[in-house]
CSV table of C-alpha atoms in Angstrom, one decimal:
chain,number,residue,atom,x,y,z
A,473,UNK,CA,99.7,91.1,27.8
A,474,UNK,CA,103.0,92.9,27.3
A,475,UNK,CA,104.6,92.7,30.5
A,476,UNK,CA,103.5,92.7,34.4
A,477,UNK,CA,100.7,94.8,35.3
A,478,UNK,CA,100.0,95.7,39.1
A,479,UNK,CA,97.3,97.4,40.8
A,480,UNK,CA,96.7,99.5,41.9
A,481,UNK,CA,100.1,101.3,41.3
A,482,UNK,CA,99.6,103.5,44.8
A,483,UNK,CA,97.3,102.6,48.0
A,484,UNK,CA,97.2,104.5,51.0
A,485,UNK,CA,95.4,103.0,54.0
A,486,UNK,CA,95.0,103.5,57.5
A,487,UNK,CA,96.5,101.1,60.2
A,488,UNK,CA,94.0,98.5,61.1
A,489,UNK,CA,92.4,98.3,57.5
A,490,UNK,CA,93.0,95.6,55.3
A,491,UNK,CA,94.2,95.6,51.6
A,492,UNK,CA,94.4,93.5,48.4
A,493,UNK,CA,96.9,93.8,45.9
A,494,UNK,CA,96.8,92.2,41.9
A,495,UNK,CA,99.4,90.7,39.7
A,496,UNK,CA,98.3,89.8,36.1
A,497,UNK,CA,101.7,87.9,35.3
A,498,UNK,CA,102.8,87.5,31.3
A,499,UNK,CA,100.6,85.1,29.4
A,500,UNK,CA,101.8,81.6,30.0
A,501,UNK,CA,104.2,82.1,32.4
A,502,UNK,CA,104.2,79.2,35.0
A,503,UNK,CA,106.2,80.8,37.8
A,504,UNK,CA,104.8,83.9,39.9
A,505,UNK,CA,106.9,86.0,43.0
A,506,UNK,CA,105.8,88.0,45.6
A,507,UNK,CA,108.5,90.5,46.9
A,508,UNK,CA,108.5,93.2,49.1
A,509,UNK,CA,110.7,96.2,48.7
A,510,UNK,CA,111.5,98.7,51.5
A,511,UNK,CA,112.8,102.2,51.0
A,512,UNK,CA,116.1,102.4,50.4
A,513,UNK,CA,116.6,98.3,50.6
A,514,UNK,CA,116.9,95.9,47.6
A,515,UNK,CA,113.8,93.6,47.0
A,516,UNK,CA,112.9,90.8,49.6
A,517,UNK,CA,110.8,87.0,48.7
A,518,UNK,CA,107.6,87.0,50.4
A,519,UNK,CA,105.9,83.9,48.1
A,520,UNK,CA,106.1,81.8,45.1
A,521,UNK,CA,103.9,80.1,43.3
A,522,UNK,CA,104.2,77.4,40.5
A,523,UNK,CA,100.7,77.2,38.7
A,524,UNK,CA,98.1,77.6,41.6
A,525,UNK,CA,100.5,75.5,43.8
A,526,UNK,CA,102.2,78.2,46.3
A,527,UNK,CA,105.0,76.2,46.8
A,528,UNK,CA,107.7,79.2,49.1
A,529,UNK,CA,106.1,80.8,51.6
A,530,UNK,CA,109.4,81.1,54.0
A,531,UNK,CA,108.9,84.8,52.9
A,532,UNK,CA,106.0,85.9,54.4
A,533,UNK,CA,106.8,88.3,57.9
A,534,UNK,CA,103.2,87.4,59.6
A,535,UNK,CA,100.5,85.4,59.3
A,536,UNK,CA,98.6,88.6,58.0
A,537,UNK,CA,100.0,88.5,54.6
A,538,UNK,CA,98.4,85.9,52.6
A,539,UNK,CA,98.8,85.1,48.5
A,540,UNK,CA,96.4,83.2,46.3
A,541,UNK,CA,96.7,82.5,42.7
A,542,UNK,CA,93.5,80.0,42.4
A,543,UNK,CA,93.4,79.8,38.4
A,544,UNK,CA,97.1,79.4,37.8
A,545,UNK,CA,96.9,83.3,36.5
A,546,UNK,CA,96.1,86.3,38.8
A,547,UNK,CA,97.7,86.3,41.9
A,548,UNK,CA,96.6,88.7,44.6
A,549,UNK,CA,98.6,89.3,47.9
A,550,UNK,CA,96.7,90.5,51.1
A,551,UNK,CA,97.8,92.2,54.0
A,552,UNK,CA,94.8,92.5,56.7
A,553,UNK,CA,95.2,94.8,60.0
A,554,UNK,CA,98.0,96.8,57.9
A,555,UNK,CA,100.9,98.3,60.4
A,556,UNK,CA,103.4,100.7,59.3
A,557,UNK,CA,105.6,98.6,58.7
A,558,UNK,CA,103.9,97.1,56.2
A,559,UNK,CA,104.7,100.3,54.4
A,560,UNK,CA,106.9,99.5,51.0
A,561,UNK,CA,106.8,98.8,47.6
A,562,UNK,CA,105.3,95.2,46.7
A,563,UNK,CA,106.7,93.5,43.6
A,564,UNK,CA,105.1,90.6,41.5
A,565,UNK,CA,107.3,88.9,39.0
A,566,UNK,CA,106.6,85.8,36.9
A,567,UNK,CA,108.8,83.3,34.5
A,568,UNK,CA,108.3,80.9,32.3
A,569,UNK,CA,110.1,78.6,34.9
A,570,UNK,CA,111.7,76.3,32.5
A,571,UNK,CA,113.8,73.5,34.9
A,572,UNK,CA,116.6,72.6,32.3
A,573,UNK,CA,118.9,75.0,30.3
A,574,UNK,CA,119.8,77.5,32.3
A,575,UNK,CA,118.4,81.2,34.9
A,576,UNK,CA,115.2,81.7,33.6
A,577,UNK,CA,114.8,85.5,33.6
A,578,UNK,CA,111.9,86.8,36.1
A,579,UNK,CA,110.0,89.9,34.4
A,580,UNK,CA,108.9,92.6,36.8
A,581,UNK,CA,105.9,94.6,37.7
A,582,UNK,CA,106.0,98.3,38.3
A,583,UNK,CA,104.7,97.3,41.6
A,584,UNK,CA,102.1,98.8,44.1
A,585,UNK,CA,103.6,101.3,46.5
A,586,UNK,CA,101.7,100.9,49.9
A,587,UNK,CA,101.9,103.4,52.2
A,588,UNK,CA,100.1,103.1,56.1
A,589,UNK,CA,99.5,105.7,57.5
B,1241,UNK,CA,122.4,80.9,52.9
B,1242,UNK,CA,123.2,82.7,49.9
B,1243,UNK,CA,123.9,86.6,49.5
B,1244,UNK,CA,125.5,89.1,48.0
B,1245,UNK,CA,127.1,92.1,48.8
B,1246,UNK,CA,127.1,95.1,47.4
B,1247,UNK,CA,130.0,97.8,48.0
B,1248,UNK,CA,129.0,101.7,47.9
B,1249,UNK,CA,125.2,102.8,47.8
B,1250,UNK,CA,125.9,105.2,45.6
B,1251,UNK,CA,128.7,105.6,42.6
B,1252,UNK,CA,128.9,108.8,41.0
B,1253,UNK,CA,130.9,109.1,37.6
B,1254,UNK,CA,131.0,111.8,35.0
B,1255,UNK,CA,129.3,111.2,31.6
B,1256,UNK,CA,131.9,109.2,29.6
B,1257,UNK,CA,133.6,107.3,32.5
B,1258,UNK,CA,134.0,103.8,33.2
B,1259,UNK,CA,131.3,102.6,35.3
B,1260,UNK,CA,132.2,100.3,37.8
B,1261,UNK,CA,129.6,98.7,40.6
B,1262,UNK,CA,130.8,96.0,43.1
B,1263,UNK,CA,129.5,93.1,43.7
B,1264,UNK,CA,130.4,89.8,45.8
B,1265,UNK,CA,128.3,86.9,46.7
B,1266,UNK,CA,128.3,84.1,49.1
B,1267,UNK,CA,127.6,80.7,48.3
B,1268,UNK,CA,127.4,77.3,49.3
B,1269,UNK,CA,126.9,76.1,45.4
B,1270,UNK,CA,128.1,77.7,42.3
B,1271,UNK,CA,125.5,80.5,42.1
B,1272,UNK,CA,123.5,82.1,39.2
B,1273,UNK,CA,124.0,85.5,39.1
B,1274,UNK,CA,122.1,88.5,37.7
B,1275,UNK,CA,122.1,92.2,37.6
B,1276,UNK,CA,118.7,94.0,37.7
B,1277,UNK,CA,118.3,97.7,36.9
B,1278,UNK,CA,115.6,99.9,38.7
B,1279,UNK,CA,114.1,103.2,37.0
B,1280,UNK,CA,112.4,105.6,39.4
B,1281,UNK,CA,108.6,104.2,39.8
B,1282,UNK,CA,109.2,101.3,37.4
B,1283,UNK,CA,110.1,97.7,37.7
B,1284,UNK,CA,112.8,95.7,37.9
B,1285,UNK,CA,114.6,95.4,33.9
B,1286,UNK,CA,117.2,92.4,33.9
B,1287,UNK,CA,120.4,93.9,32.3
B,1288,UNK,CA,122.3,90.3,32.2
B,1289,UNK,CA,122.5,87.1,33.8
B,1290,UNK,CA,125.7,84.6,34.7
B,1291,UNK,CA,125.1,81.0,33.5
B,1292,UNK,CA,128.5,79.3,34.2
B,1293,UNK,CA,129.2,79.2,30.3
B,1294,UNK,CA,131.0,81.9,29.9
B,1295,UNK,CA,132.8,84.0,32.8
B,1296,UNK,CA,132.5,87.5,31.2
B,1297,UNK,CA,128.7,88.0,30.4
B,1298,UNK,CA,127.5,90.4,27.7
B,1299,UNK,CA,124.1,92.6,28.9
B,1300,UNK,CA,121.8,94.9,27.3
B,1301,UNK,CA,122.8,98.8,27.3
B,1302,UNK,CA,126.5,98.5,26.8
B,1303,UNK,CA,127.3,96.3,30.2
B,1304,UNK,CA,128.9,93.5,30.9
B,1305,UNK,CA,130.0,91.2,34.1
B,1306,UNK,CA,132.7,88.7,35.1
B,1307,UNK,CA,132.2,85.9,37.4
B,1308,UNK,CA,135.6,85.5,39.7
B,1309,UNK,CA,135.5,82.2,41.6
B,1310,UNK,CA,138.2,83.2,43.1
B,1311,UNK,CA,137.4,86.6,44.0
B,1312,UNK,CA,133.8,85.6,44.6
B,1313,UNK,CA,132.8,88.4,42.6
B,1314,UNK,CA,130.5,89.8,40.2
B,1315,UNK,CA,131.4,93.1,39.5
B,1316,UNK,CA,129.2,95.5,37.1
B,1317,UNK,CA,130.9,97.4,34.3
B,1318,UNK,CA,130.2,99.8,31.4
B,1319,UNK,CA,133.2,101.4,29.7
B,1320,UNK,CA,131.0,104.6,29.1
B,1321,UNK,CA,128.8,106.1,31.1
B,1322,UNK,CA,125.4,107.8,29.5
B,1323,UNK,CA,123.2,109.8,31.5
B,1324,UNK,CA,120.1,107.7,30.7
B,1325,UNK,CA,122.5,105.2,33.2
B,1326,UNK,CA,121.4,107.0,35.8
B,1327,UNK,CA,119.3,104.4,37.5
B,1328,UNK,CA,119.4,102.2,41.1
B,1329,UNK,CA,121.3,98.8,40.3
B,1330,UNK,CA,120.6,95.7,42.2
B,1331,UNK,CA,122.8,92.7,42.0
B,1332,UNK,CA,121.2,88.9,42.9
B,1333,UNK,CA,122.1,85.5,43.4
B,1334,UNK,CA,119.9,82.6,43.1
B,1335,UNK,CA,120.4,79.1,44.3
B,1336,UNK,CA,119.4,76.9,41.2
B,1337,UNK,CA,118.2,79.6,38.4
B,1338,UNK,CA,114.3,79.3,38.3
B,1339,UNK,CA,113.5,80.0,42.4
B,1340,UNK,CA,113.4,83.2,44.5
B,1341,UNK,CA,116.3,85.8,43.8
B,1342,UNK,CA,117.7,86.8,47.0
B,1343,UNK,CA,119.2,90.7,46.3
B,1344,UNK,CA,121.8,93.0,47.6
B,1345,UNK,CA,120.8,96.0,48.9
B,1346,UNK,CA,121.6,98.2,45.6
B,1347,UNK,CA,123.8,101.0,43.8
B,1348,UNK,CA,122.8,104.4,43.0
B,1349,UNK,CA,124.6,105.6,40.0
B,1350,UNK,CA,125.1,109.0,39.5
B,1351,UNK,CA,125.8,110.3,36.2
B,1352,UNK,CA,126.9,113.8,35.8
B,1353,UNK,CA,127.3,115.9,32.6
């Protein structure tokens, strides 16, 4: 595709209910983040993935946020027994993740804002 | 750890003005460096990145940045502001270029006719 789709782009659920969130990166790109962006705050690293492989997890606040990305492609975050604080704006990026010659730029989602109510 | 810092949530500057946003970073290892911009309900856009090849980067939209060593520094500039500037501005550091970016906590900038 183009660029990073999300979706959905908005969610509302109750505390207690569990959600799933998508991430179709940009066609070939190797590299895949999960961030999580608060009101008011800059972005925060939940996860990264390298192909399937999620090799950064360091990011994640609680063992109810779990990523996947089984194909190497679609990655999909979920957050089950959502709290309020859970509440935020959850950015996927991805990169082509090339090791030699320099930053590789990470292209960003419109991301999904979550809101628990 | 690496940071950065970024002086002022919000900068507010008449249409024309210099644009100036602050930014300083902490690390352990000579850092790459990026500025991000933010449009209400979109994604992050990268206006320019800092490589170590050159210490005054050139960005997209009319900005540019200079890497102080000394200063530990980063600071954002335009010499012009436009109202389509108007946007939230995030400065980031990251340890070795292709792993997580760790972000300030962003600049408003207001641009005012």
């Amino acid at each position: 595709g183009a660029g990073v789709s999300q979706s959905p782009r908005y969610k509302v659920a109750k505390r207690g209910q569990d959600v799933a969130l998508r991430c179709d990166p940009i066609s070939g790109h190797v590299s895949l983040f999960w961030y999580q962006q608060a009101l008011g705050q800059g972005p925060e690293f939940l996860t990264y993935f390298q192909n399937e492989a999620q090799l950064d997890k360091s990011g994640l606040p609680s063992d109810r946020f779990f990523a996947e990305r089984p194909e190497g492609s679609v990655s999909t975050l979920k957050i089950q027994r959502t709290q309020q604080e859970d509440s935020a704006v959850y950015l996927c990026a991805s990169s082509l993740a090339v090791v030699t010659g320099g930053p590789t730029e990470q292209y960003f989602g419109p991301g999904t804002r979550l809101t628990v109510t | 750890a690496q940071s950065v810092t970024q002086l002022g949530s919000h900068v507010s500057v008449s249409e024309g003005a210099l644009v100036l946003l602050r930014c300083n970073y902490s690390s352990s290892v000579p850092p790459y460096l990026f500025w991000y911009v933010q449009y209400p309900n979109q994604g992050l856009q990268l206006l320019l990145k800092y490589t170590s090849a050159a210490t005054l980067v050139k960005g997209i939209n009319g900005f540019e940045a200079e890497f102080k060593k000394s200063e530990t520094s980063f600071h954002l500039t335009k010499p012009s502001a436009h109202m389509s500037d108007a946007a939230e501005y995030f400065c980031a550091v990251s340890k070795t270029g292709f792993q997580k970016l760790v972000f300030g906590t962003g600049t408003r900038l207001l641009v005012s006719p």
